[in-house]
Short mmCIF file of C-alpha atoms in Angstrom, two decimals:
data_model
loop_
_atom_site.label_atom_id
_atom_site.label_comp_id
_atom_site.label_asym_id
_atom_site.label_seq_id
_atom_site.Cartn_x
_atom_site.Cartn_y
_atom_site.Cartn_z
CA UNK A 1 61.02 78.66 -0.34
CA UNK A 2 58.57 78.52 2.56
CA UNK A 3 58.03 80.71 5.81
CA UNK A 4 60.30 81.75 8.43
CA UNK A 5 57.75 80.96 10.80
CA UNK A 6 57.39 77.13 9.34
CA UNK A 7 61.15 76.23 10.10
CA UNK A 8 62.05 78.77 12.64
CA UNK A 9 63.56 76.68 15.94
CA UNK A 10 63.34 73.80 13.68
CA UNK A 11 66.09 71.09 14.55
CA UNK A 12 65.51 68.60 11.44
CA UNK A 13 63.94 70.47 7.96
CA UNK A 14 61.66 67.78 5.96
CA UNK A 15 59.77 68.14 2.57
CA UNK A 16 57.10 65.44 1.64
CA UNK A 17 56.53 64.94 -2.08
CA UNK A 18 52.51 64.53 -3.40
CA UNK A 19 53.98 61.12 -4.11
CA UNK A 20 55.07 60.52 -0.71
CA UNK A 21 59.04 60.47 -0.81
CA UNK A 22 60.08 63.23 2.10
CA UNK A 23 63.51 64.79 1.61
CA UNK A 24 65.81 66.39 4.52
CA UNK A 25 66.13 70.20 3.44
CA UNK A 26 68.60 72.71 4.66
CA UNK A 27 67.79 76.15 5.78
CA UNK A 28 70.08 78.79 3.98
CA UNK A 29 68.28 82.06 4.51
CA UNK A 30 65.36 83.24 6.66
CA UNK A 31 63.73 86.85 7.22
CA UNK A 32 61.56 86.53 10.08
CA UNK A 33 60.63 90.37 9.21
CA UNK A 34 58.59 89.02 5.39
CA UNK A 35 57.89 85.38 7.32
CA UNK A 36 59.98 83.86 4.46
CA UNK A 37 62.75 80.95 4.70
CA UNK A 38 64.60 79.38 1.78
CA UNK A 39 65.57 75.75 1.92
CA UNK A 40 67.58 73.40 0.18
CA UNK A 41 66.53 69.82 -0.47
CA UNK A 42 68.91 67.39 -0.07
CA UNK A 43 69.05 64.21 -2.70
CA UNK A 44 66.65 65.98 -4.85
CA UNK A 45 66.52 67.66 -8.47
CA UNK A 46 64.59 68.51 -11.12
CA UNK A 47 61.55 69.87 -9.11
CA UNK A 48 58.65 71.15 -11.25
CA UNK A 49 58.42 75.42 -11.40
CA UNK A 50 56.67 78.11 -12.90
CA UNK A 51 58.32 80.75 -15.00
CA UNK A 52 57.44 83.72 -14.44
CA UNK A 53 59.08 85.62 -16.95
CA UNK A 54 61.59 85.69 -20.27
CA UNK A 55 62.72 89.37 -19.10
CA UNK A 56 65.32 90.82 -17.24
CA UNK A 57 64.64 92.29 -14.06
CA UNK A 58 64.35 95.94 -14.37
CA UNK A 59 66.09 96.60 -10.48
CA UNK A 60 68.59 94.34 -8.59
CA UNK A 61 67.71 91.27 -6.89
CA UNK A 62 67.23 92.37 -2.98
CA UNK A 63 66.77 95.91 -3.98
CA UNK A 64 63.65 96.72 -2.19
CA UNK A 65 61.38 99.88 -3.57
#
């Protein structure tokens, strides 16, 4: 995930590791209305994430209230 503003007219999508490997990425989704973009990498698994939580979602994904 990133912003929409980030890869918005973008032509060519690139992530750069801490360790210095860059990936190409694909945009699949943007919202320029919340500024967010999400992005597939290419070549790439296995990248490091935070849970955030053992529970269920109490609404739907998307639902906004």
């Amino acid at each position: 995930m990133t912003n929409n503003h980030v890869v918005d007219g973008a032509d060519k999508v690139e992530v750069t590791m801490d360790d210095g490997k860059t990936f190409t990425a694909k945009v699949i989704g943007t919202d320029p209305r919340t500024d967010l973009a999400l992005i597939k990498v290419e070549g790439r698994k296995g990248f490091p994430f935070a849970k955030l939580s053992d529970s269920k979602p109490r609404i739907a994904t998307g639902c906004w209230r």
